[in-house]
Short mmCIF file of N, CA and C in Angstrom, two decimals:
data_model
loop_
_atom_site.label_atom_id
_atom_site.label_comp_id
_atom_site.label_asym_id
_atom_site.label_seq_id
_atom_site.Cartn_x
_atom_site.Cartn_y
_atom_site.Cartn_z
N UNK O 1 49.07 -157.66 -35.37
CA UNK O 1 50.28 -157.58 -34.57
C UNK O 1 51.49 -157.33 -35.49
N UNK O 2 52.29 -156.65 -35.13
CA UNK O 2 53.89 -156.51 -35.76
C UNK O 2 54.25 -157.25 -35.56
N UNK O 3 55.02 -157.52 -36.97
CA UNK O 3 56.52 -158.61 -36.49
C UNK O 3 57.51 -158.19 -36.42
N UNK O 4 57.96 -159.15 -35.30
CA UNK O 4 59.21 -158.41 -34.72
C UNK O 4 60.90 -159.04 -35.46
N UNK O 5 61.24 -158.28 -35.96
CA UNK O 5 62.98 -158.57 -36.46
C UNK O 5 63.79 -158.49 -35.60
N UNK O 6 64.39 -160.13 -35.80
CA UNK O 6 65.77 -160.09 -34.54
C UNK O 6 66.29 -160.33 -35.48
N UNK O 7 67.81 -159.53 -35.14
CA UNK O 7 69.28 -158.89 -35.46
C UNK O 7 70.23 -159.82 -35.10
N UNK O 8 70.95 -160.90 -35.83
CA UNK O 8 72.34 -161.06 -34.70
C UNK O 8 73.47 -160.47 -35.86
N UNK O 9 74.07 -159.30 -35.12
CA UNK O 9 75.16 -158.97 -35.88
C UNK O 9 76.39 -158.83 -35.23
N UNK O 10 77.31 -158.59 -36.17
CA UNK O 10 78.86 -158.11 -35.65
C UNK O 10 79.71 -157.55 -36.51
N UNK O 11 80.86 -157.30 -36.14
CA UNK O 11 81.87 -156.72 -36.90
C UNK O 11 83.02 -156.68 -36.30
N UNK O 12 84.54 -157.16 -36.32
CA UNK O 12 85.33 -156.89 -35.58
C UNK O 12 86.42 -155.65 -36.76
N UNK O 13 86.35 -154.65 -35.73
CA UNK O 13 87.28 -153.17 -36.29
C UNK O 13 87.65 -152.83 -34.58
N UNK O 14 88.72 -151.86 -34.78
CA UNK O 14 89.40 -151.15 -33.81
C UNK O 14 88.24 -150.15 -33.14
N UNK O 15 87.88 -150.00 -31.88
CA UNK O 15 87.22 -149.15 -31.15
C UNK O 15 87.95 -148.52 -30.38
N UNK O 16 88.71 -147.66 -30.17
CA UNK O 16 89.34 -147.30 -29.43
C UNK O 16 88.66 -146.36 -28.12
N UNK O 17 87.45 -145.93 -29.05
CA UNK O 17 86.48 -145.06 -28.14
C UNK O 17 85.24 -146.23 -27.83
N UNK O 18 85.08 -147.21 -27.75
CA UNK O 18 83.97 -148.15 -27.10
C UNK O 18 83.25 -148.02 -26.12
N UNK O 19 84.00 -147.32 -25.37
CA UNK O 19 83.53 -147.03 -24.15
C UNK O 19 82.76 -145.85 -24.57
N UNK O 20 82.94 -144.56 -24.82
CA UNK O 20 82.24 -143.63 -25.30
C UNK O 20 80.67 -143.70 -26.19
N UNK O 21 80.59 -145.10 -27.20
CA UNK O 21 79.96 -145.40 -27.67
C UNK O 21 78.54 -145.87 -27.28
N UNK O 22 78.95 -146.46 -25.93
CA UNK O 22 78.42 -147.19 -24.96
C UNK O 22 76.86 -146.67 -24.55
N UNK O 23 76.63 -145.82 -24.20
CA UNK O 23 75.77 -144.77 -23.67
C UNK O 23 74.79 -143.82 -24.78
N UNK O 24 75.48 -143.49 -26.00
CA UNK O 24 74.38 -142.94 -26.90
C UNK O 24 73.68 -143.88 -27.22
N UNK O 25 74.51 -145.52 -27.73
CA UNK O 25 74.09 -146.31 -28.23
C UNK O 25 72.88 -146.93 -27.55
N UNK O 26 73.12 -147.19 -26.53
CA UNK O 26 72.14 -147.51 -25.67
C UNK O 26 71.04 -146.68 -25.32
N UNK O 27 71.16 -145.13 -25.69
CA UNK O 27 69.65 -144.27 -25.89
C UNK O 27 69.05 -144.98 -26.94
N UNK O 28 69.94 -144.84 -28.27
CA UNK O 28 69.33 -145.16 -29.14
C UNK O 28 68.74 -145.68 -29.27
N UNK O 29 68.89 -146.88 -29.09
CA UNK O 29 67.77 -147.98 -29.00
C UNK O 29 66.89 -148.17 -27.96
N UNK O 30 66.91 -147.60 -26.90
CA UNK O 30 66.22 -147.77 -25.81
C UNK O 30 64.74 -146.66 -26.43
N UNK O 31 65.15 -145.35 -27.23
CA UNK O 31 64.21 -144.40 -27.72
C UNK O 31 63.56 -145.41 -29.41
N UNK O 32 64.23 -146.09 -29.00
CA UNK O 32 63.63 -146.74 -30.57
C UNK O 32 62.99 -148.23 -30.62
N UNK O 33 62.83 -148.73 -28.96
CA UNK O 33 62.26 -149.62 -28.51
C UNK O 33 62.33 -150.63 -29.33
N UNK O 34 64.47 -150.54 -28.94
CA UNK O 34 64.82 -152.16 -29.22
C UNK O 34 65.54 -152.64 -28.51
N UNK O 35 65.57 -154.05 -28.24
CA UNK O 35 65.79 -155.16 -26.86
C UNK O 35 66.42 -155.99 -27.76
N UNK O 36 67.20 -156.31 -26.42
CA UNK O 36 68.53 -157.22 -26.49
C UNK O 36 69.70 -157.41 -25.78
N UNK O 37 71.04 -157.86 -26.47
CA UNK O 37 72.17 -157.55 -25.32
C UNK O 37 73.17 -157.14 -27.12
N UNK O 38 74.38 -155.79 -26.76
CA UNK O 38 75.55 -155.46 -28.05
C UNK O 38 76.37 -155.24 -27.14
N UNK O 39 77.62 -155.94 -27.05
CA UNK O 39 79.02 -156.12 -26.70
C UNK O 39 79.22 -155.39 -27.52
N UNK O 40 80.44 -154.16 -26.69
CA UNK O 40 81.20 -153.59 -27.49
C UNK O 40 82.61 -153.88 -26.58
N UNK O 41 83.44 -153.60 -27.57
CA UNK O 41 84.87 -153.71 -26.97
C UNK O 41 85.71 -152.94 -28.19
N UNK O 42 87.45 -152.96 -27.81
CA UNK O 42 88.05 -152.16 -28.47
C UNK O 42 88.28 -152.90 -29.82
N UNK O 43 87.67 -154.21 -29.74
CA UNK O 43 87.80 -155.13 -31.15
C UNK O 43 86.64 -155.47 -32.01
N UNK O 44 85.53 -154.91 -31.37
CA UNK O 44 84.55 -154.44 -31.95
C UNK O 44 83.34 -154.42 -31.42
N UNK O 45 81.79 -155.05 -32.30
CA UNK O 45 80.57 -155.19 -32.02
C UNK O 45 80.39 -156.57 -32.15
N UNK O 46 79.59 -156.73 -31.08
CA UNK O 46 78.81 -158.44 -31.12
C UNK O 46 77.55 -157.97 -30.64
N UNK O 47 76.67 -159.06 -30.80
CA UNK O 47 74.81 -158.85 -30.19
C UNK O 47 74.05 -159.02 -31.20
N UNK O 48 72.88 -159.31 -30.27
CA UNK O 48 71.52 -159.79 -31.08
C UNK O 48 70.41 -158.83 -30.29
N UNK O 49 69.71 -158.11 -31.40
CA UNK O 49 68.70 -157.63 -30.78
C UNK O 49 67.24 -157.41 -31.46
N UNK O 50 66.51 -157.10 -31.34
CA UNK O 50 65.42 -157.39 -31.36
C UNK O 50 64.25 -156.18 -31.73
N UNK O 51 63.80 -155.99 -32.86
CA UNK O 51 62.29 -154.59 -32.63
C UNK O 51 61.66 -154.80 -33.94
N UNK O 52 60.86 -153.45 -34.28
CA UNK O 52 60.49 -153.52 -35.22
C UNK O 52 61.39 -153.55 -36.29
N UNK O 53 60.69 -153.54 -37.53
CA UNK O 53 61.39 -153.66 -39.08
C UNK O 53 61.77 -152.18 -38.81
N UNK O 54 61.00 -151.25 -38.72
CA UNK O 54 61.79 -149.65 -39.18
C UNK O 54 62.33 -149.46 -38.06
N UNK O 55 62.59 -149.95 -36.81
CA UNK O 55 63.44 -149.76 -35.50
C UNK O 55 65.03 -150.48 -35.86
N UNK O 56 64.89 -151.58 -36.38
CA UNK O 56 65.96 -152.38 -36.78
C UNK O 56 66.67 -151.62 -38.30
N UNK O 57 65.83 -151.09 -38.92
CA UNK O 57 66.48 -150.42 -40.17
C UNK O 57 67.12 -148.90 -39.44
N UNK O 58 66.85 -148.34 -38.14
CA UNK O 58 67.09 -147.06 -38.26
C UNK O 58 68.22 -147.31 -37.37
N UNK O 59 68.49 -148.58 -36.28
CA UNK O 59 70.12 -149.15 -35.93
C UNK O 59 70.58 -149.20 -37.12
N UNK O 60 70.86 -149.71 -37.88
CA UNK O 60 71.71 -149.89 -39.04
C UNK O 60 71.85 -148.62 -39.65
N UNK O 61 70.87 -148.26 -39.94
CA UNK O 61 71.17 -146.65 -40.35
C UNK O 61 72.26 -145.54 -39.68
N UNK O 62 72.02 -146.24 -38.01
CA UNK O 62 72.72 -145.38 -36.95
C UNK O 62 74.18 -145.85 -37.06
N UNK O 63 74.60 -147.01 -37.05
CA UNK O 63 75.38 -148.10 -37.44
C UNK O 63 76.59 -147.16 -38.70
N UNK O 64 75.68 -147.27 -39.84
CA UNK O 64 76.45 -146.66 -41.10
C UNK O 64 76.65 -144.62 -40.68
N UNK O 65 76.23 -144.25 -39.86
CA UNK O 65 77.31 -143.34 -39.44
C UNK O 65 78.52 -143.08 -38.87
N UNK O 66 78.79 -143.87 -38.70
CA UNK O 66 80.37 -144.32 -38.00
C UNK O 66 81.35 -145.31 -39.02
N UNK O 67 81.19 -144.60 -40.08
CA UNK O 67 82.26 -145.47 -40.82
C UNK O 67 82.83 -147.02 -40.56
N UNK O 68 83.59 -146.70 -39.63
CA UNK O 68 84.05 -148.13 -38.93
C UNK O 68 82.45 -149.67 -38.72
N UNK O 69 82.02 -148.79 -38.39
CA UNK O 69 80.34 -150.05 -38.59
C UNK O 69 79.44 -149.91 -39.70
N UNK O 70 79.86 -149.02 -40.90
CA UNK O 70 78.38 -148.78 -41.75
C UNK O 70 79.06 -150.48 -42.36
N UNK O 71 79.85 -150.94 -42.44
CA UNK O 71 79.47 -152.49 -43.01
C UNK O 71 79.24 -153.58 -42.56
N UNK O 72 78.60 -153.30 -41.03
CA UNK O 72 78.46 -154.50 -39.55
C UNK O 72 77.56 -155.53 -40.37
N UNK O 73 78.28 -156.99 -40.04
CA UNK O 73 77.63 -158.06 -40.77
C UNK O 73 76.23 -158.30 -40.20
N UNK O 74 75.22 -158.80 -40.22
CA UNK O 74 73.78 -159.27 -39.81
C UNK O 74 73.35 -159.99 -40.63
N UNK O 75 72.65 -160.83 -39.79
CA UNK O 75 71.17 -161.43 -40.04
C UNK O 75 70.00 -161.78 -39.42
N UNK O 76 69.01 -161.55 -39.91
CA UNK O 76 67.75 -161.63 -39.41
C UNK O 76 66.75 -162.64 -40.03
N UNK O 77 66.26 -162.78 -38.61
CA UNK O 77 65.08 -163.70 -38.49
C UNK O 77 63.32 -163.02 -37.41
N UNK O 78 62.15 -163.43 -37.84
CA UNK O 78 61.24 -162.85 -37.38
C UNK O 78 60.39 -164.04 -36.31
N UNK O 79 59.72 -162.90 -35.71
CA UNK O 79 59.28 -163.67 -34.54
C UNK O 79 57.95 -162.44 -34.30
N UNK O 80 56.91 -163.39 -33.33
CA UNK O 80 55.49 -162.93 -33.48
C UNK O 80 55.72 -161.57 -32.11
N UNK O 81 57.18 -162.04 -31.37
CA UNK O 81 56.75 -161.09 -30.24
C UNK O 81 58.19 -160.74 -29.87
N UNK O 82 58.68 -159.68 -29.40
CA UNK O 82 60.64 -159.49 -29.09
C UNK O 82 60.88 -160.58 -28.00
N UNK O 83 61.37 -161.41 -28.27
CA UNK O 83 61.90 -162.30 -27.34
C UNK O 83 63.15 -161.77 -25.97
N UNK O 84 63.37 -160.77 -26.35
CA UNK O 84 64.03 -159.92 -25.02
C UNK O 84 63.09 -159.07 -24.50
N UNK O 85 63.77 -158.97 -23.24
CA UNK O 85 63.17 -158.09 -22.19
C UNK O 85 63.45 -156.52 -21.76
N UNK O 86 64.52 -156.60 -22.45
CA UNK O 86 65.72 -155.76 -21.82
C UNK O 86 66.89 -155.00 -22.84
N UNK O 87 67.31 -153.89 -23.39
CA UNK O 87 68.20 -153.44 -23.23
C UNK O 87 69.40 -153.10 -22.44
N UNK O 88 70.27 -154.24 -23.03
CA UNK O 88 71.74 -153.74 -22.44
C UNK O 88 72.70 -153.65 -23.35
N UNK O 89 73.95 -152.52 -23.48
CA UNK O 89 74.85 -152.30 -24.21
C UNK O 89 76.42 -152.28 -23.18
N UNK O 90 76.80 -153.23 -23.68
CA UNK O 90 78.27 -153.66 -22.21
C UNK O 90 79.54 -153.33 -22.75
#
């Protein structure tokens, strides 16, 4: 079985486009089958989420294209199974 890496990260920076963000972000991870809940707002990122090790490395990866988040704080902890159900990005 994989183990699964949960994420709780954040960062507070100016979003002015958050809303815009909203919707790729949420492909992203939805195509990269990772679960959880990421608050965004115009003051930044909050959330904890949940997938594999190279699913969780390729958010962060996605993360450090946007300047404003390539330095979003995290940490992780592992677990035998994703403890979410669900993707949501609010």
């Amino acid at each position: 079985m994989t183990e699964c890496v949960i994420t709780a990260l954040y960062k507070f920076v100016t979003l002015d486009d958050y809303e815009e963000i909203k919707d790729p972000l949420q492909d992203f991870c939805r195509n990269h089958d990772i679960k959880g809940t990421l608050l965004l707002a115009q003051e930044g990122i909050n959330g904890t989420v949940a997938g594999s090790q190279s699913s969780i490395d390729a958010l962060l990866g996605y993360f450090k294209s946007d300047v404003r988040l390539a330095d979003v704080e995290y940490k992780q902890s592992f677990a035998e199974e994703n403890p979410f159900y669900r993707m949501k990005v609010k």
